[in-house]
Amino acid sequence: MLFRSEAAAAQVGNQACFYHEQDRTPWRERARENLKLAEDLESALASDQFFLQYQPQVHLDTQQVYGCEALMRWTHPTLGSIPPDRFIPIAEERDLIHRVGQKALALACAQAVAWQQAGLPEILMCVNVSHTEIQHPDFENSVRSALEASGLSPRLLELEVTESVFATDLGQSEANLEKIQRLGVRLAIDDFGTGYSSLAQLSQLSFNRLKIDKSFVHDLASGGDQSVILGILLIAEALGKTVVAEGVETDVEAQILRAMGCNVVQGYLYARPESPDNFQAFVETINRVSSSERRRSRVRVTVGTHAFDQAGTVSHAVSAYQAAHSDVGVVHQVHRNLKCRSLFKAGDLDLAVISSVPGIDEDLVPVRAWE
Ligand code: C2E
Ligand code: CA
Ligand code: CA
């Protein structure tokens, strides 16, 4: 899409000046740069201009690092840092995406093993693969060689594919994905909820995790609609898959997700994508802090809310309480209304925040006000 600057257009008189929507670089300059990137891509692949940064995925129950996403970076010698959203489409156009993918897989697998050798616990390594890459006849070989060259156990590698995989010839992609799953490698559907995959397609493809897109997470804390995330969680549960939410930026978002049953999260709240050394330091710190916090939190209070109306308010209150009382562990869960009631009655919840219906819920005593 084009962005037209009124002021710039005025300066050049009748000549319209078009700007790129994202960074407002003049369109012609952007096109020239893209051509240069396309020309330089092949030689850059042979040098060390491409590298990976790693962003942690944190397990909310243990507060330990569960996995990481490897994100490709390109530092161009004259144009500087080029974001992947820009060079991945060029690599796809120029038929070089398979080589970018091979590089990502080789670097990521080698890094996972290097961290293990440095004493870190096992961490799931998640690597993005584009749908054109999956269709390449050599796709399975790239995955296999990255595993063999590094010695990484296949169960510690997860490939992230977007729903666009369903938009193309699923036959070829499916065959290749089946081959890599036979190696023991895991598969996740990235940006889930933003594409057009049907439930029939989802059940046709064998995969392990659904990755909830950040656009749905951003709506959470602002009191936005939680129903999409609840829907995704229900689909995942029905299909027997696990979930991870990306783009988690605030404590309240993490609390709400956890309360809804999504236990693994990734986002700026924990860390931005980092160099291998910074990532290692992050894991060492967070694992040390969380184990000492677990020792301190002897008292545990379990709070239940029923979906939709109160989850956000209660999560805010839980965060504030936790900040002031680090010696008490508060677990907040969101259940559908009836389940919340039965858990409270069975004594599994210490506190339930439920809108009760007079005459029907009279057995739900004691009724306490949330302070
Ligand atoms: P993605 O797979 O959806 O990756 C997540 C993006 O969200 C990353 O952007 C990450 O830096 C960003 N992010 C993480 N946490 C937060 C947060 O809390 N808030 C916000 N606003 N953003 C957050 P990045 O690194 O610019 O990557 C963009 C896209 O480029 C990726 O989106 C992925 O589709 C693609 N990509 C990156 N590396 C590779 C690769 O090695 N191969 C392929 N095929 N695609 C890649
Ligand atoms: Ca991804
Ligand atoms: Ca994503």
CSV table of N, CA and C in Angstrom, one decimal, residues 34-99:
chain,number,residue,atom,x,y,z
A,34,ASN,N,15.1,-2.3,-2.4
A,34,ASN,CA,14.7,-3.7,-2.5
A,34,ASN,C,15.4,-4.4,-3.6
A,35,LEU,N,15.7,-3.7,-4.7
A,35,LEU,CA,16.4,-4.3,-5.8
A,35,LEU,C,17.8,-4.6,-5.4
A,36,LYS,N,18.4,-3.7,-4.6
A,36,LYS,CA,19.8,-3.9,-4.1
A,36,LYS,C,19.8,-5.1,-3.2
A,37,LEU,N,18.8,-5.2,-2.3
A,37,LEU,CA,18.7,-6.3,-1.4
A,37,LEU,C,18.6,-7.6,-2.1
A,38,ALA,N,17.8,-7.6,-3.2
A,38,ALA,CA,17.6,-8.8,-4.0
A,38,ALA,C,18.9,-9.2,-4.6
A,39,GLU,N,19.7,-8.2,-5.1
A,39,GLU,CA,21.0,-8.5,-5.8
A,39,GLU,C,22.0,-9.1,-4.8
A,40,ASP,N,21.9,-8.5,-3.6
A,40,ASP,CA,23.0,-8.8,-2.6
A,40,ASP,C,22.7,-10.1,-1.7
A,41,LEU,N,21.4,-10.5,-1.8
A,41,LEU,CA,21.0,-11.6,-0.9
A,41,LEU,C,21.9,-12.8,-1.1
A,42,GLU,N,22.2,-13.2,-2.3
A,42,GLU,CA,22.9,-14.5,-2.5
A,42,GLU,C,24.3,-14.4,-1.9
A,43,SER,N,25.0,-13.3,-2.2
A,43,SER,CA,26.4,-13.2,-1.6
A,43,SER,C,26.3,-13.1,-0.1
A,44,ALA,N,25.3,-12.4,0.4
A,44,ALA,CA,25.1,-12.2,1.9
A,44,ALA,C,25.0,-13.6,2.6
A,45,LEU,N,24.3,-14.5,1.9
A,45,LEU,CA,24.1,-15.8,2.5
A,45,LEU,C,25.4,-16.6,2.7
A,46,ALA,N,26.3,-16.3,1.8
A,46,ALA,CA,27.6,-16.9,1.9
A,46,ALA,C,28.5,-16.3,3.0
A,47,SER,N,28.1,-15.1,3.4
A,47,SER,CA,29.0,-14.4,4.4
A,47,SER,C,28.3,-14.5,5.8
A,48,ASP,N,28.7,-13.7,6.8
A,48,ASP,CA,28.1,-13.8,8.1
A,48,ASP,C,27.1,-12.7,8.4
A,49,GLN,N,26.5,-12.1,7.3
A,49,GLN,CA,25.6,-11.0,7.5
A,49,GLN,C,24.3,-11.5,8.1
A,50,PHE,N,24.0,-12.7,7.9
A,50,PHE,CA,22.7,-13.3,8.5
A,50,PHE,C,23.0,-13.9,9.9
A,51,PHE,N,22.2,-13.7,10.8
A,51,PHE,CA,22.4,-14.3,12.1
A,51,PHE,C,21.1,-14.4,12.8
A,52,LEU,N,21.0,-15.2,13.9
A,52,LEU,CA,19.7,-15.4,14.6
A,52,LEU,C,19.7,-14.7,15.9
A,53,GLN,N,18.6,-14.2,16.3
A,53,GLN,CA,18.3,-13.8,17.7
A,53,GLN,C,17.3,-14.7,18.3
A,54,TYR,N,17.3,-14.8,19.6
A,54,TYR,CA,16.4,-15.8,20.3
A,54,TYR,C,15.5,-15.1,21.3
A,55,GLN,N,14.3,-15.5,21.2
A,55,GLN,CA,13.3,-14.9,22.2
A,55,GLN,C,12.7,-16.0,23.1
A,56,PRO,N,12.8,-15.9,24.4
A,56,PRO,CA,12.3,-17.0,25.3
A,56,PRO,C,10.8,-17.2,25.3
A,57,GLN,N,10.4,-18.4,25.5
A,57,GLN,CA,9.0,-18.7,25.8
A,57,GLN,C,9.0,-19.2,27.3
A,58,VAL,N,8.2,-18.6,28.1
A,58,VAL,CA,8.3,-18.9,29.5
A,58,VAL,C,7.0,-19.7,29.9
A,59,HIS,N,7.3,-20.7,30.8
A,59,HIS,CA,6.2,-21.5,31.3
A,59,HIS,C,5.6,-20.8,32.6
A,60,LEU,N,4.4,-20.4,32.5
A,60,LEU,CA,3.8,-19.6,33.6
A,60,LEU,C,3.7,-20.4,35.0
A,61,ASP,N,3.6,-21.7,34.9
A,61,ASP,CA,3.5,-22.5,36.2
A,61,ASP,C,4.8,-22.5,36.9
A,62,THR,N,5.9,-22.7,36.1
A,62,THR,CA,7.2,-22.9,36.8
A,62,THR,C,8.0,-21.6,36.7
A,63,GLN,N,7.6,-20.6,35.9
A,63,GLN,CA,8.3,-19.4,35.6
A,63,GLN,C,9.7,-19.7,35.1
A,64,GLN,N,9.9,-20.8,34.4
A,64,GLN,CA,11.1,-21.2,33.8
A,64,GLN,C,11.0,-21.1,32.3
A,65,VAL,N,12.2,-21.0,31.6
A,65,VAL,CA,12.2,-20.9,30.2
A,65,VAL,C,11.9,-22.3,29.6
A,66,TYR,N,10.9,-22.4,28.8
A,66,TYR,CA,10.4,-23.6,28.2
A,66,TYR,C,11.0,-23.8,26.8
A,67,GLY,N,11.1,-22.7,26.1
A,67,GLY,CA,11.6,-22.8,24.7
A,67,GLY,C,12.1,-21.4,24.2
A,68,CYS,N,12.4,-21.4,22.9
A,68,CYS,CA,12.8,-20.1,22.4
A,68,CYS,C,12.5,-20.1,20.9
A,69,GLU,N,12.2,-18.9,20.4
A,69,GLU,CA,11.9,-18.7,18.9
A,69,GLU,C,13.2,-18.1,18.3
A,70,ALA,N,13.7,-18.7,17.3
A,70,ALA,CA,14.9,-18.2,16.5
A,70,ALA,C,14.4,-17.2,15.5
A,71,LEU,N,14.9,-16.0,15.5
A,71,LEU,CA,14.4,-15.0,14.5
A,71,LEU,C,15.6,-14.5,13.7
A,72,MET,N,15.4,-14.6,12.4
A,72,MET,CA,16.6,-14.2,11.5
A,72,MET,C,16.8,-12.7,11.4
A,73,ARG,N,18.0,-12.3,11.3
A,73,ARG,CA,18.4,-10.9,11.2
A,73,ARG,C,19.4,-10.8,10.0
A,74,TRP,N,19.3,-9.6,9.3
A,74,TRP,CA,20.3,-9.4,8.3
A,74,TRP,C,20.9,-8.0,8.5
A,75,THR,N,22.2,-7.9,8.7
A,75,THR,CA,22.9,-6.6,8.8
A,75,THR,C,23.6,-6.4,7.4
A,76,HIS,N,23.0,-5.6,6.6
A,76,HIS,CA,23.5,-5.3,5.3
A,76,HIS,C,24.7,-4.3,5.4
A,77,PRO,N,25.8,-4.5,4.7
A,77,PRO,CA,27.0,-3.7,4.9
A,77,PRO,C,26.7,-2.2,4.7
A,78,THR,N,25.8,-1.8,3.7
A,78,THR,CA,25.6,-0.3,3.6
A,78,THR,C,24.2,0.1,4.0
A,79,LEU,N,23.2,-0.8,4.0
A,79,LEU,CA,21.9,-0.4,4.3
A,79,LEU,C,21.5,-0.7,5.8
A,80,GLY,N,22.4,-1.3,6.5
A,80,GLY,CA,22.2,-1.6,7.9
A,80,GLY,C,21.3,-2.7,8.2
A,81,SER,N,20.6,-2.6,9.3
A,81,SER,CA,19.7,-3.7,9.8
A,81,SER,C,18.4,-3.8,8.9
A,82,ILE,N,18.2,-5.0,8.3
A,82,ILE,CA,17.0,-5.2,7.5
A,82,ILE,C,16.1,-6.2,8.2
A,83,PRO,N,14.8,-5.8,8.5
A,83,PRO,CA,13.9,-6.7,9.2
A,83,PRO,C,13.5,-7.9,8.4
A,84,PRO,N,13.2,-9.0,9.0
A,84,PRO,CA,12.8,-10.2,8.3
A,84,PRO,C,11.6,-10.0,7.4
A,85,ASP,N,10.6,-9.2,8.0
A,85,ASP,CA,9.4,-9.0,7.2
A,85,ASP,C,9.7,-8.4,5.8
A,86,ARG,N,10.9,-7.8,5.7
A,86,ARG,CA,11.3,-7.2,4.4
A,86,ARG,C,12.1,-8.2,3.5
A,87,PHE,N,13.1,-8.9,4.2
A,87,PHE,CA,13.9,-9.7,3.3
A,87,PHE,C,13.3,-11.1,3.0
A,88,ILE,N,12.4,-11.6,3.9
A,88,ILE,CA,11.9,-12.9,3.6
A,88,ILE,C,11.1,-13.0,2.3
A,89,PRO,N,10.2,-12.0,2.1
A,89,PRO,CA,9.5,-12.0,0.8
A,89,PRO,C,10.4,-11.9,-0.4
A,90,ILE,N,11.5,-11.1,-0.2
A,90,ILE,CA,12.4,-11.0,-1.4
A,90,ILE,C,13.1,-12.3,-1.6
A,91,ALA,N,13.5,-13.0,-0.5
A,91,ALA,CA,14.1,-14.3,-0.6
A,91,ALA,C,13.2,-15.3,-1.3
A,92,GLU,N,11.9,-15.2,-1.0
A,92,GLU,CA,10.9,-16.1,-1.6
A,92,GLU,C,10.8,-15.8,-3.1
A,93,GLU,N,10.7,-14.5,-3.4
A,93,GLU,CA,10.6,-14.1,-4.8
A,93,GLU,C,11.8,-14.6,-5.6
A,94,ARG,N,13.0,-14.5,-5.1
A,94,ARG,CA,14.2,-14.8,-5.8
A,94,ARG,C,14.6,-16.3,-5.7
A,95,ASP,N,13.7,-17.1,-5.1
A,95,ASP,CA,13.9,-18.5,-5.0
A,95,ASP,C,15.1,-18.8,-4.1
A,96,LEU,N,15.3,-18.0,-3.1
A,96,LEU,CA,16.5,-18.2,-2.2
A,96,LEU,C,16.0,-18.5,-0.8
A,97,ILE,N,14.7,-18.7,-0.6
A,97,ILE,CA,14.2,-18.9,0.7
A,97,ILE,C,14.7,-20.2,1.3
A,98,HIS,N,14.9,-21.2,0.4
A,98,HIS,CA,15.3,-22.5,0.9
A,98,HIS,C,16.7,-22.4,1.6
A,99,ARG,N,17.6,-21.5,1.0
A,99,ARG,CA,18.9,-21.3,1.5
A,99,ARG,C,18.8,-20.5,2.8
